[in-house]
Amino acid sequence: MRLLLIAAGGLLFSAGAVGHLVVRMKIKPRDPELDEMYHEFEDAHPEVVRYDRWTRLTLGAAGVGMLLLFLGLVF
């Protein structure tokens, strides 16, 4: 059980970390006008919504991976 938690946690953390780097470099909107827009209107822009969704997903995967690694080391 311990080995399974460590292996799954390591894979999930690695995938989440690499995915987060890819999202930050490739999917981040490059339009300079988006930075100047008022905050309420930024959330409605499709590029920003996609970027936020993928950022949350990859950070969540890395967080769950870290939790699994911790549980594998403790138990």
Coordinates of C-alpha atoms in Angstrom, one line a residue:
M1 CA 0.0 0.0 0.0
R2 CA 2.8 2.4 0.9
L3 CA 4.6 1.8 -2.4
L4 CA 1.4 2.3 -4.3
L5 CA 0.7 5.7 -2.6
I6 CA 4.3 6.9 -3.2
A7 CA 4.2 5.8 -6.9
A8 CA 0.8 7.4 -7.6
G9 CA 1.7 10.5 -5.7
G10 CA 5.0 10.9 -7.5
L11 CA 3.4 10.5 -10.9
L12 CA 0.5 12.8 -10.1
F13 CA 2.8 15.5 -8.6
S14 CA 5.2 15.3 -11.5
A15 CA 2.4 15.5 -14.1
G16 CA 0.8 18.4 -12.2
A17 CA 4.1 20.3 -11.9
V18 CA 5.0 19.8 -15.6
G19 CA 1.5 20.6 -16.7
H20 CA 1.5 23.8 -14.7
L21 CA 4.7 24.9 -16.4
V22 CA 3.2 24.1 -19.8
V23 CA 0.1 26.1 -18.9
R24 CA 2.1 29.1 -17.7
M25 CA 4.2 29.1 -20.9
K26 CA 1.8 28.1 -23.6
I27 CA -1.8 28.8 -22.6
K28 CA -1.3 32.2 -20.8
P29 CA -3.0 34.9 -22.8
R30 CA -0.5 37.2 -24.4
D31 CA -2.8 40.0 -25.3
P32 CA -1.5 43.1 -23.5
E33 CA -5.0 44.6 -23.4
L34 CA -6.2 41.8 -21.1
D35 CA -3.9 43.1 -18.3
E36 CA -5.4 46.6 -18.6
M37 CA -9.0 45.5 -18.5
Y38 CA -11.0 45.9 -15.3
H39 CA -10.9 42.8 -13.1
E40 CA -14.7 42.1 -13.5
F41 CA -14.4 41.9 -17.2
E42 CA -11.3 39.7 -17.3
D43 CA -13.1 36.7 -15.9
A44 CA -15.6 36.7 -18.8
H45 CA -12.8 36.6 -21.5
P46 CA -12.6 33.0 -22.9
E47 CA -8.8 33.0 -22.9
V48 CA -8.6 34.0 -19.3
V49 CA -11.3 31.5 -18.3
R50 CA -9.4 28.7 -20.0
Y51 CA -6.1 29.7 -18.5
D52 CA -7.6 29.9 -15.0
R53 CA -9.3 26.5 -15.3
W54 CA -6.1 24.8 -16.4
T55 CA -4.0 26.6 -13.8
R56 CA -6.4 25.4 -11.0
L57 CA -6.5 21.8 -12.4
T58 CA -2.7 21.5 -12.6
L59 CA -2.1 23.0 -9.2
G60 CA -4.8 20.7 -7.7
A61 CA -3.2 17.7 -9.3
A62 CA 0.2 18.7 -7.8
G63 CA -1.5 19.3 -4.4
V64 CA -3.2 15.9 -4.4
G65 CA 0.1 14.3 -5.5
M66 CA 1.9 15.9 -2.6
L67 CA -0.8 14.6 -0.2
L68 CA -0.4 11.1 -1.5
L69 CA 3.4 11.3 -1.2
F70 CA 3.0 12.5 2.4
L71 CA 0.5 9.7 3.2
G72 CA 2.9 7.2 1.6
L73 CA 5.7 8.3 3.8
V74 CA 3.8 8.5 7.0
F75 CA 1.8 5.2 6.8

